[in-house]
Amino acid sequence: MNLYHENRIIYTLGYEKLSIHSFIEILQNNKIEIVADIREKPYSRKKDFSRKYLAEYLDKANIGYCHIQELGSPQFLRDKVRKDLDYDYFFIEYKKYLQSQKIALKRLSEILREKAVCLLCYERDEKICHRLVVAEKLAGFDIEYGHYQIIHLP
């Protein structure tokens, strides 16, 4: 029996400028089975994207939800990049931080083996979001299973 999800794709999506209904439609159109929320703090000024409400909306759409706090970018890095827009520094330091999160990466890798997963964060542009780094790390993380393709959803 093959326990591995045949898809071998890591999806990512930022909810910036999306309504909850548009967000869920994108997930459904791509047959996402579980959303992995990788924000350190799963709260949002957009109420529907705060953990409690988001999980309820996803449940109604038959999409699973998990929050993996350890993969969120630390507050001090978010504060610094908001102030100085030094994304080079942000990504260098976040990659260092991610090295210490092997258990969380393994947990997410195990979910990826069985489900179509979408990494969730706020930023629409994945090039300025830590989910890009997480996806790239995961794409080569599972040596036993092989590499994954990364698709950033619009």
Tab-separated table of N, CA, C and O in Angstrom, residues 15 37 39-54 65 67 69 78 120-122:
chain	number	residue	atom	x	y	z
A	15	TYR	N	-2.840	35.360	1.279
A	15	TYR	CA	-4.239	35.807	1.235
A	15	TYR	C	-4.388	37.325	1.081
A	15	TYR	O	-5.498	37.834	0.983
A	37	ASP	N	-0.904	26.522	7.880
A	37	ASP	CA	-0.730	27.925	8.255
A	37	ASP	C	0.641	28.060	8.901
A	37	ASP	O	0.875	27.535	9.995
A	39	ARG	N	2.172	30.955	9.669
A	39	ARG	CA	2.376	32.244	10.330
A	39	ARG	C	2.735	31.955	11.786
A	39	ARG	O	2.178	31.047	12.400
A	40	GLU	N	3.656	32.734	12.338
A	40	GLU	CA	3.989	32.549	13.751
A	40	GLU	C	2.752	32.795	14.610
A	40	GLU	O	2.462	32.032	15.534
A	41	LYS	N	2.053	33.850	14.287
A	41	LYS	CA	0.824	34.201	15.013
A	41	LYS	C	-0.326	34.145	14.015
A	41	LYS	O	-0.401	34.992	13.122
A	42	PRO	N	-1.218	33.192	14.152
A	42	PRO	CA	-2.270	32.983	13.149
A	42	PRO	C	-3.460	33.921	13.307
A	42	PRO	O	-4.618	33.501	13.356
A	43	TYR	N	-3.162	35.195	13.387
A	43	TYR	CA	-4.197	36.208	13.530
A	43	TYR	C	-4.047	37.198	12.393
A	43	TYR	O	-2.967	37.363	11.833
A	44	SER	N	-5.138	37.868	12.064
A	44	SER	CA	-5.107	38.790	10.942
A	44	SER	C	-6.060	39.945	11.191
A	44	SER	O	-7.073	39.783	11.870
A	45	ARG	N	-5.737	41.083	10.595
A	45	ARG	CA	-6.685	42.200	10.620
A	45	ARG	C	-7.904	41.864	9.772
A	45	ARG	O	-8.959	42.445	9.944
A	46	LYS	N	-7.710	40.934	8.835
A	46	LYS	CA	-8.826	40.404	8.051
A	46	LYS	C	-9.389	39.234	8.859
A	46	LYS	O	-8.855	38.133	8.814
A	47	LYS	N	-10.424	39.505	9.626
A	47	LYS	CA	-10.960	38.568	10.616
A	47	LYS	C	-11.119	37.146	10.087
A	47	LYS	O	-10.815	36.175	10.785
A	48	ASP	N	-11.581	37.005	8.856
A	48	ASP	CA	-11.827	35.672	8.300
A	48	ASP	C	-10.558	34.835	8.174
A	48	ASP	O	-10.627	33.620	8.021
A	49	PHE	N	-9.400	35.483	8.233
A	49	PHE	CA	-8.131	34.763	8.101
A	49	PHE	C	-7.439	34.550	9.447
A	49	PHE	O	-6.311	34.080	9.491
A	50	SER	N	-8.107	34.879	10.536
A	50	SER	CA	-7.604	34.509	11.860
A	50	SER	C	-7.941	33.037	12.085
A	50	SER	O	-8.934	32.530	11.562
A	51	ARG	N	-7.089	32.359	12.828
A	51	ARG	CA	-7.140	30.900	12.949
A	51	ARG	C	-8.542	30.338	13.162
A	51	ARG	O	-8.973	29.439	12.443
A	52	LYS	N	-9.251	30.838	14.140
A	52	LYS	CA	-10.563	30.267	14.485
A	52	LYS	C	-11.529	30.336	13.306
A	52	LYS	O	-12.155	29.337	12.936
A	53	TYR	N	-11.648	31.513	12.722
A	53	TYR	CA	-12.591	31.692	11.616
A	53	TYR	C	-12.115	30.969	10.361
A	53	TYR	O	-12.910	30.355	9.647
A	54	LEU	N	-10.829	31.046	10.089
A	54	LEU	CA	-10.267	30.378	8.923
A	54	LEU	C	-10.509	28.876	8.988
A	54	LEU	O	-10.960	28.260	8.016
A	65	TYR	N	-7.040	21.942	8.184
A	65	TYR	CA	-6.243	23.091	8.627
A	65	TYR	C	-5.275	22.633	9.700
A	65	TYR	O	-5.641	21.878	10.605
A	67	HIS	N	-1.898	24.493	12.002
A	67	HIS	CA	-1.034	25.643	12.256
A	67	HIS	C	0.302	25.115	12.725
A	67	HIS	O	0.367	24.332	13.682
A	69	GLN	N	3.303	26.776	14.035
A	69	GLN	CA	3.861	28.029	14.553
A	69	GLN	C	5.378	28.105	14.385
A	69	GLN	O	5.924	29.164	14.086
A	78	ARG	N	10.323	40.086	11.315
A	78	ARG	CA	9.210	40.785	10.660
A	78	ARG	C	9.271	42.284	10.945
A	78	ARG	O	9.074	43.104	10.048
A	120	LEU	N	0.223	28.559	3.812
A	120	LEU	CA	-0.489	29.827	3.924
A	120	LEU	C	0.332	30.863	4.663
A	120	LEU	O	0.921	30.574	5.711
A	121	CYS	N	0.355	32.064	4.099
A	121	CYS	CA	0.840	33.241	4.800
A	121	CYS	C	0.104	34.440	4.221
A	121	CYS	O	-0.817	34.274	3.427
A	122	TYR	N	0.497	35.631	4.607
A	122	TYR	CA	-0.226	36.837	4.204
A	122	TYR	C	0.190	37.363	2.827
A	122	TYR	O	-0.648	37.638	1.977
